[in-house]
PDB file of C-alpha atoms and ligand atoms in Angstrom:
ATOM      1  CA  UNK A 257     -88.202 -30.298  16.397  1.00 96.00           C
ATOM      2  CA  UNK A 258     -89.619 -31.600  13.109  1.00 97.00           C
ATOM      3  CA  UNK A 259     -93.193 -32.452  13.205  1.00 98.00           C
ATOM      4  CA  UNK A 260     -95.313 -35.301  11.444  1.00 97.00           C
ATOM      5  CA  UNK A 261     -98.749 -34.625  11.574  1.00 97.00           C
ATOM      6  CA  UNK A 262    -101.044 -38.504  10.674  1.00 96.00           C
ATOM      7  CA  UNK A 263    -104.148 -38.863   9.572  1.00 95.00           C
ATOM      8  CA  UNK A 264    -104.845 -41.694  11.991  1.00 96.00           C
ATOM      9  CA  UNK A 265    -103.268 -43.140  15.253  1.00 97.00           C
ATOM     10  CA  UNK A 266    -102.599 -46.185  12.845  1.00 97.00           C
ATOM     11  CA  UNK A 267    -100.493 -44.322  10.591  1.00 96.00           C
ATOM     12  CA  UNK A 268     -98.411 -42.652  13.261  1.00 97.00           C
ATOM     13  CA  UNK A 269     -97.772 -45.991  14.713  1.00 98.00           C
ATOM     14  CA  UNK A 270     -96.791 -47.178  11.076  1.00 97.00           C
ATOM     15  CA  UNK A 271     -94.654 -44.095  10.541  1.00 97.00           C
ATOM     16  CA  UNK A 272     -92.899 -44.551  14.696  1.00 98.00           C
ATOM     17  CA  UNK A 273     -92.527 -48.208  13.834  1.00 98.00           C
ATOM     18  CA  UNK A 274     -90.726 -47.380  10.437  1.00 96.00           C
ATOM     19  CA  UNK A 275     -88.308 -45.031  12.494  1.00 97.00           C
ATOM     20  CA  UNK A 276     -87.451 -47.484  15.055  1.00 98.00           C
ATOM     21  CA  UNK A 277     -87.085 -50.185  12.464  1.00 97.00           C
ATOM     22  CA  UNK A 278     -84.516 -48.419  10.298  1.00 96.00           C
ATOM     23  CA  UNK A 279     -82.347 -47.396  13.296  1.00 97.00           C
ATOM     24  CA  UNK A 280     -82.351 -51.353  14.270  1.00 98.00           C
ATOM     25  CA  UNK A 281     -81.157 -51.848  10.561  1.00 97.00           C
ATOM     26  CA  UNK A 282     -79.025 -49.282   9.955  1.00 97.00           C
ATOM     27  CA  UNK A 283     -77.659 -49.564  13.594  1.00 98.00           C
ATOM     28  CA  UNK A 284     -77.640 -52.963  14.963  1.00 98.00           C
ATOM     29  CA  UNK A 285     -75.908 -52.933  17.475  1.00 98.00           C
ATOM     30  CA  UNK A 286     -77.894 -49.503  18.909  1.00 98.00           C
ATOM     31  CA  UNK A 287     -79.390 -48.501  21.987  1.00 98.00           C
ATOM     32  CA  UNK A 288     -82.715 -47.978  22.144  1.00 98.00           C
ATOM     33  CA  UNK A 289     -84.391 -45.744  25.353  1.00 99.00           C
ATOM     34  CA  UNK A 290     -87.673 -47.473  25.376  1.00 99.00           C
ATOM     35  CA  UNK A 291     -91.410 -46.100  26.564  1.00 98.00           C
ATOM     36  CA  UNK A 292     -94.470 -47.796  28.246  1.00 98.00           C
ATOM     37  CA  UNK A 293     -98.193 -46.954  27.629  1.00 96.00           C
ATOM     38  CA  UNK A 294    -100.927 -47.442  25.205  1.00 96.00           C
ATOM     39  CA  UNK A 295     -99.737 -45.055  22.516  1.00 98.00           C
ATOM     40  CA  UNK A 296     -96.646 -47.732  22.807  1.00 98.00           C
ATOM     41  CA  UNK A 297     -98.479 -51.040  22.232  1.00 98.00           C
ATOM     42  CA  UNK A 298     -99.515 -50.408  18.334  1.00 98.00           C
ATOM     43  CA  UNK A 299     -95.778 -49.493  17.619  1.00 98.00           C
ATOM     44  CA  UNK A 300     -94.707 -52.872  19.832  1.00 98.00           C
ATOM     45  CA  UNK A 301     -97.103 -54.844  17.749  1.00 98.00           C
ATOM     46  CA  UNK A 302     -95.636 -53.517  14.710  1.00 98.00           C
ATOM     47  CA  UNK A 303     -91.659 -54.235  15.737  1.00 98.00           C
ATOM     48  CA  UNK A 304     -92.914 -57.825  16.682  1.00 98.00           C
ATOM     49  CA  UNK A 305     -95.034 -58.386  12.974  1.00 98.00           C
ATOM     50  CA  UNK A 306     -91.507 -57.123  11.134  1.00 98.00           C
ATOM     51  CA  UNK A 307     -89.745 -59.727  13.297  1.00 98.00           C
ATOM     52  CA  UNK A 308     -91.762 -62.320  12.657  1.00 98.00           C
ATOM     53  CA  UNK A 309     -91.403 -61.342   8.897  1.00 97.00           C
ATOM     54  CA  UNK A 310     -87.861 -61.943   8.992  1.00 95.00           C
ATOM     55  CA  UNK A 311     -87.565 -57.824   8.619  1.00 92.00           C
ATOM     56  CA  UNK A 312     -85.688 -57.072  11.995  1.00 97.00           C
ATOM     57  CA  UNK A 313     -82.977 -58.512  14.152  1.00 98.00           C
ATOM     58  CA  UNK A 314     -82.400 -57.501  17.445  1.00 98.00           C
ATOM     59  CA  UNK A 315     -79.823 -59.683  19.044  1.00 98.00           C
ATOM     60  CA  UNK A 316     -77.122 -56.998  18.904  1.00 98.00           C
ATOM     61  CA  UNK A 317     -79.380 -54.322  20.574  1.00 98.00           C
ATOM     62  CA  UNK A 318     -79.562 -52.772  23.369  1.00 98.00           C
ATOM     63  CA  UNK A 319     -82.462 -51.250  25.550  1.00 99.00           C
ATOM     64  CA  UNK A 320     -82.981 -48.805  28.617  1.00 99.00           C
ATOM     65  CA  UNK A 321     -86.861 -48.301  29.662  1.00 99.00           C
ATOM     66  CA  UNK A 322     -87.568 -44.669  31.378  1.00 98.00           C
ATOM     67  CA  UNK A 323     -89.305 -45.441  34.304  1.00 98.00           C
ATOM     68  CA  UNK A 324     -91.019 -47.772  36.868  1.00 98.00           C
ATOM     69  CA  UNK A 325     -93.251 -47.837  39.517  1.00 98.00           C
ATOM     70  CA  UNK A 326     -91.969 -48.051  42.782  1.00 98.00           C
ATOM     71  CA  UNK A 327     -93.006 -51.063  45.062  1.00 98.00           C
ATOM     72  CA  UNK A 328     -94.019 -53.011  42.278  1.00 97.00           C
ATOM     73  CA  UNK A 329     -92.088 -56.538  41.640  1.00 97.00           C
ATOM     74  CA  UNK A 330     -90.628 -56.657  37.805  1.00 97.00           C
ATOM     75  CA  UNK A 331     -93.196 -59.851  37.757  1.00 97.00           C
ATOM     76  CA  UNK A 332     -96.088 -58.194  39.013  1.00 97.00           C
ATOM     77  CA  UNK A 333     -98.269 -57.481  35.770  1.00 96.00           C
ATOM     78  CA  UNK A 334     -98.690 -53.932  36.865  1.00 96.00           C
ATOM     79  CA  UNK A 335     -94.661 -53.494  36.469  1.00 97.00           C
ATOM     80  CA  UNK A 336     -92.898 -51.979  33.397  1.00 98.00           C
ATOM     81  CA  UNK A 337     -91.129 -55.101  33.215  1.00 98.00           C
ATOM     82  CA  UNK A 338     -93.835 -57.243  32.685  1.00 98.00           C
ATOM     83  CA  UNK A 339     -95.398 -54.677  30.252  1.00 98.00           C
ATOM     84  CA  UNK A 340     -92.145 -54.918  28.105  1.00 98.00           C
ATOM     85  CA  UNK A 341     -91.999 -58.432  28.402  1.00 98.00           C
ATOM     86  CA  UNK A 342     -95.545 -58.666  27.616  1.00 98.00           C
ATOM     87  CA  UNK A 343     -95.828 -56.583  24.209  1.00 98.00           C
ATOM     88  CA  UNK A 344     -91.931 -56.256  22.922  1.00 98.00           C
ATOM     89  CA  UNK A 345     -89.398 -58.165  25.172  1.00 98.00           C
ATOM     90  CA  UNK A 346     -91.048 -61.966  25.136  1.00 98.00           C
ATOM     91  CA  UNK A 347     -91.651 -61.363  21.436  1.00 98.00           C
ATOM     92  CA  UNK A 348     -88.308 -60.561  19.314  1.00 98.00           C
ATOM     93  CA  UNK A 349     -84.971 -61.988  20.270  1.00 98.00           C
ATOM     94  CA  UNK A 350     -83.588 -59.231  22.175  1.00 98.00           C
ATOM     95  CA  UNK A 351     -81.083 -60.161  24.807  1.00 98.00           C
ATOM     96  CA  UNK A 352     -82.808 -60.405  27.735  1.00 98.00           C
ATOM     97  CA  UNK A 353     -79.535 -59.756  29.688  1.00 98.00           C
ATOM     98  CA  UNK A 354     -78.944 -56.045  27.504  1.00 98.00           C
ATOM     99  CA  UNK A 355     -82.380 -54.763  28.586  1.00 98.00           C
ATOM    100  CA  UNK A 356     -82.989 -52.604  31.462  1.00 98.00           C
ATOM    101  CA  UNK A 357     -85.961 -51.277  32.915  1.00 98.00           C
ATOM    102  CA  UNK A 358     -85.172 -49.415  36.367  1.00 98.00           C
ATOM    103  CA  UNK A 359     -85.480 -51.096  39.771  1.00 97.00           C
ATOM    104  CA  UNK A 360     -88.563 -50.331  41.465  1.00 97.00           C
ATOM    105  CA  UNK A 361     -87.925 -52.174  44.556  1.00 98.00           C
ATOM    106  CA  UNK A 362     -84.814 -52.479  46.219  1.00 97.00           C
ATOM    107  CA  UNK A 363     -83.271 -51.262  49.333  1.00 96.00           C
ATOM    108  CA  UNK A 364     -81.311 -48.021  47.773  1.00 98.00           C
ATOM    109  CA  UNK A 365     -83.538 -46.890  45.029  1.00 98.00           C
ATOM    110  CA  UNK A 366     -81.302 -43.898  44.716  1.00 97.00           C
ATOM    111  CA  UNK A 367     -78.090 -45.988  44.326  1.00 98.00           C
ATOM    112  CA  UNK A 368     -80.111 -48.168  41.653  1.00 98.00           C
ATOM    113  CA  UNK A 369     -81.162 -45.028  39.656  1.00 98.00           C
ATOM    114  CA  UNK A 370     -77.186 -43.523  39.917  1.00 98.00           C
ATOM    115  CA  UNK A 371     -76.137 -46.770  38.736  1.00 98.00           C
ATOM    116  CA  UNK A 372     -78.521 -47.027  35.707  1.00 98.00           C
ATOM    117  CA  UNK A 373     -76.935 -43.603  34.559  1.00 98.00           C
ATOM    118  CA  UNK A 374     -73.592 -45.516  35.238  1.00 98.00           C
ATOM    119  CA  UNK A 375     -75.444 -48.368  32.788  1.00 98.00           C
ATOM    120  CA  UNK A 376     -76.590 -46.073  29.954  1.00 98.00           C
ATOM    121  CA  UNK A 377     -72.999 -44.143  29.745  1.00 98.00           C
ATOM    122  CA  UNK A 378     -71.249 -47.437  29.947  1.00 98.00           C
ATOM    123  CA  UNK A 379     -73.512 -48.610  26.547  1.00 98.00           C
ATOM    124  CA  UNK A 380     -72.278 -45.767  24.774  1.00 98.00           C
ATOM    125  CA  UNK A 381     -75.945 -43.400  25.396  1.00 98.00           C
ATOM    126  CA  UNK A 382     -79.085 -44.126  23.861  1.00 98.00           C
ATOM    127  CA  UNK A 383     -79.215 -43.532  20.178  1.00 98.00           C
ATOM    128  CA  UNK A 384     -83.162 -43.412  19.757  1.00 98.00           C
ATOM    129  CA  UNK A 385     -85.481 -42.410  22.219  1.00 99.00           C
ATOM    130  CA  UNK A 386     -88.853 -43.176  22.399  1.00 98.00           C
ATOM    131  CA  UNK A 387     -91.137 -41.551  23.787  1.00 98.00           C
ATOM    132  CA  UNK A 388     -95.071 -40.799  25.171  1.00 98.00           C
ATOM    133  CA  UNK A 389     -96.799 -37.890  26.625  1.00 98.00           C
ATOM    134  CA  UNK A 390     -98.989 -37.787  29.545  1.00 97.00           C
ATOM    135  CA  UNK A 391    -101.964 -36.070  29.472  1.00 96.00           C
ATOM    136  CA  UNK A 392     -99.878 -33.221  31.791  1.00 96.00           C
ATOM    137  CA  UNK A 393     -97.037 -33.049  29.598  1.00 98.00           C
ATOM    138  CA  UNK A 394     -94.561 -35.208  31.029  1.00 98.00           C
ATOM    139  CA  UNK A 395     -92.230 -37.722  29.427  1.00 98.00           C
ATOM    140  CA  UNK A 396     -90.878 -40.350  31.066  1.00 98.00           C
ATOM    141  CA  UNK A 397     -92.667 -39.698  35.156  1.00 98.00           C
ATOM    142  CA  UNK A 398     -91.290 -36.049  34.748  1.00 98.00           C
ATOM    143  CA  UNK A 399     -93.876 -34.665  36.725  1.00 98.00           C
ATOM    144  CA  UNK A 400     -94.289 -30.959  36.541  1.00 98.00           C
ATOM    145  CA  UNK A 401     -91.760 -29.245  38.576  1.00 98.00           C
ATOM    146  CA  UNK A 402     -89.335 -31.910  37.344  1.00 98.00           C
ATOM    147  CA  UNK A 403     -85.888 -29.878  37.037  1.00 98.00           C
ATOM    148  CA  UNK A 404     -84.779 -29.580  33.590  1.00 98.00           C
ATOM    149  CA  UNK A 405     -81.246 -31.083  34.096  1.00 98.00           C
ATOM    150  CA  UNK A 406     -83.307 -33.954  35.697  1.00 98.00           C
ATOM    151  CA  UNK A 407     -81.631 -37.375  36.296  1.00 98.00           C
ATOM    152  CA  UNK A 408     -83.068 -40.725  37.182  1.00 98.00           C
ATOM    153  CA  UNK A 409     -84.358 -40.494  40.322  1.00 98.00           C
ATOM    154  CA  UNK A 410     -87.510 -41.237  42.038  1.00 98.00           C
ATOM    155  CA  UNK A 411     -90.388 -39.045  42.122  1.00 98.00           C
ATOM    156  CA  UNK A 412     -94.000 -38.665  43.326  1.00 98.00           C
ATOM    157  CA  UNK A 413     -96.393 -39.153  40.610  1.00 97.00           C
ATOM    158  CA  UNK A 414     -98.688 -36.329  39.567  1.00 94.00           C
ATOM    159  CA  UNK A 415    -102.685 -36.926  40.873  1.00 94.00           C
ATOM    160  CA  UNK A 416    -103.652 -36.529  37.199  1.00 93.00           C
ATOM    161  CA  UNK A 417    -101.373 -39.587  35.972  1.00 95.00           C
ATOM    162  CA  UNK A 418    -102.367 -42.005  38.454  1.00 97.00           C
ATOM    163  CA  UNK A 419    -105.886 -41.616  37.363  1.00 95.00           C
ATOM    164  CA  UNK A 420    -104.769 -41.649  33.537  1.00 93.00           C
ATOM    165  CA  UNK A 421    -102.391 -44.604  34.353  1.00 95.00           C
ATOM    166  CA  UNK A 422    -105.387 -46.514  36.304  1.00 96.00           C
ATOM    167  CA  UNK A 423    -106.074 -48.715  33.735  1.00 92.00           C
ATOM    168  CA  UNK A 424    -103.055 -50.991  34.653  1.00 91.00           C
ATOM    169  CA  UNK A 425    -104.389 -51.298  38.102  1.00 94.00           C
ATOM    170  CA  UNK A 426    -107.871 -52.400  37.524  1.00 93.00           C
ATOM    171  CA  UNK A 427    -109.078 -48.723  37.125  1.00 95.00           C
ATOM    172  CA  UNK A 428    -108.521 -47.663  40.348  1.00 96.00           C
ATOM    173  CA  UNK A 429    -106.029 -45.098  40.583  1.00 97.00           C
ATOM    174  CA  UNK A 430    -105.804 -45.178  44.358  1.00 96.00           C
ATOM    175  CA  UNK A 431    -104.302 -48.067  43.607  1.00 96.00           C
ATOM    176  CA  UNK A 432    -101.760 -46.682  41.375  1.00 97.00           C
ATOM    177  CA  UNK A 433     -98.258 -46.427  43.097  1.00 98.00           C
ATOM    178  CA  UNK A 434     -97.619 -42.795  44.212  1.00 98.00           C
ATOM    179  CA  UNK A 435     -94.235 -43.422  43.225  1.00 98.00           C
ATOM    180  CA  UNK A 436     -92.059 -44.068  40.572  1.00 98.00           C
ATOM    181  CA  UNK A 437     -88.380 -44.442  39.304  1.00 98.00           C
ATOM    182  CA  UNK A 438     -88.076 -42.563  36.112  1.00 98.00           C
ATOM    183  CA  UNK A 439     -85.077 -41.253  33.873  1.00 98.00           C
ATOM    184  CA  UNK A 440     -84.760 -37.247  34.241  1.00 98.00           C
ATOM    185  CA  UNK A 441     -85.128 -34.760  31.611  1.00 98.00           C
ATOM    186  CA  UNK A 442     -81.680 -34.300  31.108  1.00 98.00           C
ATOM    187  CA  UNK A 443     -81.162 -38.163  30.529  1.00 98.00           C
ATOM    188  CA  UNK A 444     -83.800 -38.329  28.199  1.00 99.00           C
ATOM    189  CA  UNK A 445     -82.468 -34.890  26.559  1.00 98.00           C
ATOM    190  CA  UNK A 446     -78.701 -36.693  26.251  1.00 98.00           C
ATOM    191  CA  UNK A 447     -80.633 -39.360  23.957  1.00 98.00           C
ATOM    192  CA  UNK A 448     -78.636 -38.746  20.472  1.00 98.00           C
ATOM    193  CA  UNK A 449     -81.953 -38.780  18.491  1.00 98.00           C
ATOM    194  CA  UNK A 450     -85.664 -38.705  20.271  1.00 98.00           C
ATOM    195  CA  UNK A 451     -88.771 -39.769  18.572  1.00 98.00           C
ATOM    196  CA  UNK A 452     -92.121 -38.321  20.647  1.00 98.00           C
ATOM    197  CA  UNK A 453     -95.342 -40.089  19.322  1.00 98.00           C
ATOM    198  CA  UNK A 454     -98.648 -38.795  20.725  1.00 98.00           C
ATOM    199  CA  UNK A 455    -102.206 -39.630  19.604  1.00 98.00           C
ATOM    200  CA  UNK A 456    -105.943 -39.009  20.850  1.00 98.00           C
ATOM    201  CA  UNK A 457    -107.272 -35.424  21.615  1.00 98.00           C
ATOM    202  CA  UNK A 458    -107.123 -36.608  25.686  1.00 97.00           C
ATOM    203  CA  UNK A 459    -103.086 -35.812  24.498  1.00 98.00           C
ATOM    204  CA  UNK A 460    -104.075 -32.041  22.116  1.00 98.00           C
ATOM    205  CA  UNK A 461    -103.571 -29.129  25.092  1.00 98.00           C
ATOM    206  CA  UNK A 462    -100.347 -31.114  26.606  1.00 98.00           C
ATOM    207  CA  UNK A 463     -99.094 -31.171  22.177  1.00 98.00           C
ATOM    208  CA  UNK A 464     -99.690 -27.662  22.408  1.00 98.00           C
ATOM    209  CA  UNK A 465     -98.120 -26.853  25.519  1.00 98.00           C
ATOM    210  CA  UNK A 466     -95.103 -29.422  24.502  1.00 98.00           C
ATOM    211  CA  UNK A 467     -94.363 -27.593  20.821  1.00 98.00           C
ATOM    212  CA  UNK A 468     -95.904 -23.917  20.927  1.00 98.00           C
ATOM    213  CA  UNK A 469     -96.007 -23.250  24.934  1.00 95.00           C
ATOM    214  CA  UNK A 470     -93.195 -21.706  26.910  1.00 98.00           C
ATOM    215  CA  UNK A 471     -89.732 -24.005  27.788  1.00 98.00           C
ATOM    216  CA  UNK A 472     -90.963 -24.744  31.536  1.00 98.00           C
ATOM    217  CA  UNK A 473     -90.674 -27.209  34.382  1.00 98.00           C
ATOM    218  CA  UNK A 474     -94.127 -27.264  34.611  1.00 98.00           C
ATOM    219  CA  UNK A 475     -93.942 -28.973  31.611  1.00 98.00           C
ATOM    220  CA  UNK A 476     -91.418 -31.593  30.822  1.00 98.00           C
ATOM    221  CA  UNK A 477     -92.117 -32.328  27.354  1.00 98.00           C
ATOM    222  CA  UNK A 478     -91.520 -28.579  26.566  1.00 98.00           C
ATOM    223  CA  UNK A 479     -87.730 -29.354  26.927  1.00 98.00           C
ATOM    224  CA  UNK A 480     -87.484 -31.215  23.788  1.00 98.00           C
ATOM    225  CA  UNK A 481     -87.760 -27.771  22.340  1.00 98.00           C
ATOM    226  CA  UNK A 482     -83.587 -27.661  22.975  1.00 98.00           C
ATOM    227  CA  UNK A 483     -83.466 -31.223  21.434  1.00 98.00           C
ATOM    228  CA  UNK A 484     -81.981 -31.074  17.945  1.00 98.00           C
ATOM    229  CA  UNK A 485     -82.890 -34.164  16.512  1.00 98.00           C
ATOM    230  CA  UNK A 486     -86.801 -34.452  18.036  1.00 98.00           C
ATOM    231  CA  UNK A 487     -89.290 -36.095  15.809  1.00 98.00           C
ATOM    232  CA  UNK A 488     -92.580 -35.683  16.885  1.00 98.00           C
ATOM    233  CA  UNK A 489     -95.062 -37.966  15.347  1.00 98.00           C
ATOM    234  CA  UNK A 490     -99.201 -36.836  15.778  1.00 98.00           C
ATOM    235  CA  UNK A 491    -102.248 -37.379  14.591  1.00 97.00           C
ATOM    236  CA  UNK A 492    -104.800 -35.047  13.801  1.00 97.00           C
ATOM    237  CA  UNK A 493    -106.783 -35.413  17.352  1.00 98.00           C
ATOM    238  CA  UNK A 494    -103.346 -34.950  19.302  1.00 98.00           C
ATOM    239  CA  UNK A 495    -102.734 -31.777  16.843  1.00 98.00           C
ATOM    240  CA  UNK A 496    -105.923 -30.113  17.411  1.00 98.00           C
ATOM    241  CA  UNK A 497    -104.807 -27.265  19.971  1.00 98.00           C
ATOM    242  CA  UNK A 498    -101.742 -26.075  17.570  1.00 98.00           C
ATOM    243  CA  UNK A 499    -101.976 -22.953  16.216  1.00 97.00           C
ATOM    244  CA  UNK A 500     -99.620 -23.598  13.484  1.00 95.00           C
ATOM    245  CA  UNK A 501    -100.708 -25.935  11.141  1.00 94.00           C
ATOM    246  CA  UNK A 502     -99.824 -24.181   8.307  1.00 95.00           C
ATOM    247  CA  UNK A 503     -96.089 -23.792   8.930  1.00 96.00           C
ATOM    248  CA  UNK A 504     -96.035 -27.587   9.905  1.00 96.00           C
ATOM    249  CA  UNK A 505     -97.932 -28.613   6.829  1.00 94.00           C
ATOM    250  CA  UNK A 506     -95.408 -26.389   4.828  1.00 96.00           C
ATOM    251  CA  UNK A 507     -92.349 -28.546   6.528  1.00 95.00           C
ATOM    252  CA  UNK A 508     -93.953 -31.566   5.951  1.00 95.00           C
ATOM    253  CA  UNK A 509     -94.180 -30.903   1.892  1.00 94.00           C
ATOM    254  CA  UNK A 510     -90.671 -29.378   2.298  1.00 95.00           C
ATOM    255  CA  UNK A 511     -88.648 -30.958   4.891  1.00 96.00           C
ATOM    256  CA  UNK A 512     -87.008 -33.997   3.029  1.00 94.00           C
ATOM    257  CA  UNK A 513     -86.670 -36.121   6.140  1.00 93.00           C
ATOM    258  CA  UNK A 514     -90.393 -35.556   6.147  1.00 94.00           C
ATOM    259  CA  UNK A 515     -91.182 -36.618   2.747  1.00 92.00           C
ATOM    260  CA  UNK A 516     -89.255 -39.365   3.104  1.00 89.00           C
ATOM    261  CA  UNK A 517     -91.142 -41.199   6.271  1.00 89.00           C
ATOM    262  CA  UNK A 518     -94.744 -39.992   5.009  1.00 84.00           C
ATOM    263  CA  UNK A 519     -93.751 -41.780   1.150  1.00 77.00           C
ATOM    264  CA  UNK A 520     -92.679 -44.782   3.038  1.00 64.00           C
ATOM    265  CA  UNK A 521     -95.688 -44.405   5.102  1.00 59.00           C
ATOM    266  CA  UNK A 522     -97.404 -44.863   2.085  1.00 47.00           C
ATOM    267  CA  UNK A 523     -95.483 -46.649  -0.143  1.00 39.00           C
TER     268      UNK A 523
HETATM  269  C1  GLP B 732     -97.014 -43.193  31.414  1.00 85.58           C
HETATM  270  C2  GLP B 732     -95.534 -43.327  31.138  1.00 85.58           C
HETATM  271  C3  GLP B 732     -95.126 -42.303  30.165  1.00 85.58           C
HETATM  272  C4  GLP B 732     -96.037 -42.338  28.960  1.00 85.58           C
HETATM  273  C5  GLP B 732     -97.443 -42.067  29.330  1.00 85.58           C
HETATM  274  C6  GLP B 732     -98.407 -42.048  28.148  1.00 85.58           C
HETATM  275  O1  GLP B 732     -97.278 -42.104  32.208  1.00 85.58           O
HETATM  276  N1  GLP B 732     -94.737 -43.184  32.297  1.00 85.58           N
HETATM  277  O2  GLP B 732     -93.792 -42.553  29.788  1.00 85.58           O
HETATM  278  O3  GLP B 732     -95.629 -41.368  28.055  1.00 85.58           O
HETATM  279  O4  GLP B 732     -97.777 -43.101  30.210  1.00 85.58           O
HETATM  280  O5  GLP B 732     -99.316 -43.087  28.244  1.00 85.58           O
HETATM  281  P1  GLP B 732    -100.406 -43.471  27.187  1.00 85.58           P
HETATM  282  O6  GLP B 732     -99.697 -43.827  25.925  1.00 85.58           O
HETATM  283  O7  GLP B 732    -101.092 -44.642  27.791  1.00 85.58           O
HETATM  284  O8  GLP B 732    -101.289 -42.297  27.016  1.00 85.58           O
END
């Protein structure tokens, strides 16, 4: 795990942004495992400005998103879909036919979440994961409990992330799905590189649990501990609760991969 610690939630979406956008070029015919939620949007915004600039091309890419909610339509604004569609998808010239988001509704859920394993194998795996936290630690809708060798599957969404997910649903997180489709740990863990990006001190105890806590169901964002290419992008709200500042600051002053975002952070 190699940690980037921002001053700002602007600069870690600069820094996520620069990541993604150098895979795209150096890779562009890549996969990319794609994430949903707020933290998302500024890095979105940022993929569509380079676009727009001429900067980035993706009509050879790929993309798998890690979860939906169940019930909900792919043209229902509360979807996934829509949300893609909405701040990346409708924006850049992706290929709307190489983008996948899993099925919510359907009449064999479980056969549409074996066959989007069967999807992401048959692209060749996901090169660069992104990925949020919620405020419990999950990634992806690995609630805790969530097996470690996870799949995609559906599962019944925590009580704390339908209230921190209300937003989408007018605020109301009764009326928040209590179920969702979501890629497991192990999918997300198969990803050949991952790229975490949290921000806010709502996110600083779940960071803590995540890098310094124990490897643990409860947990799923602990298992990118056994990732070995996990870049975890913060800023300093998010990185409040760790105890080891120093060390990290040390890597980041060190840790060439490291100097290298942060100088074209700045530069
Ligand atoms: C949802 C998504 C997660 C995401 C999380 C963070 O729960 N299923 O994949 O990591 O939101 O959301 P936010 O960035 O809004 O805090």
């Amino acid at each position: 795990m190699k940690i980037l610690i921002c001053t700002s939630p602007d600069d870690a979406a600069d820094i996520a942004a620069q990541v993604i956008a150098r895979t795209v070029v150096a890779t562009p015919d890549c996969t990319l495992g794609l994430a949903t939620g707020r933290t998302m949007e500024a890095i979105y915004a940022r993929l569509v400005m380079r676009h727009r600039a001429g900067d980035l091309d993706f009509a050879r890419c790929g993309s798998f998103n890690l979860d939906e909610y169940v019930g909900v339509a792919p043209e229902s604004p509360n979807s996934y879909r829509f949300y893609m569609q909405d701040h990346l998808f409708g924006h850049v010239n992706i290929d709307a036919a190489r983008t996948h988001v899993p099925a919510g509704v359907g009449s064999d859920l479980r056969a549409a979440a074996e066959a989007y394993e069967a999807a992401i194998l048959q692209a060749g795996g996901i090169d660069l994961q992104l990925l949020g936290l919620g405020e419990n630690g999950h990634i992806g809708f690995n609630e805790p409990l969530s097996a470690l060798r996870s799949r995609t599957r559906v599962v019944t969404l925590d009580e704390a992330t339908r209230v921190q997910n209300a937003g989408m649903f007018g605020g109301d997180p009764a009326l928040v799905p209590t179920q969702a489709v979501t890629m497991g740990v192990g999918t997300i863990l198969d990803a050949r590189s991952v790229l975490m990006v949290a921000t806010g001190d709502g996110k600083a105890e779940a960071v803590r649990q995540m890098i310094e806590g124990p490897v643990t169901a409860m947990v799923s964002g602990s298992a990118l501990q056994f990732h070995e290419d996990c870049l975890v992008i913060l800023d300093e709200a998010s990185a409040a609760g760790l105890s080891q500042r120093a060390m990290i600051a040390y890597q980041m002053q060190h840790d060439p991969d490291l100097r290298f975002l942060v100088a074209g952070a700045i530069g």
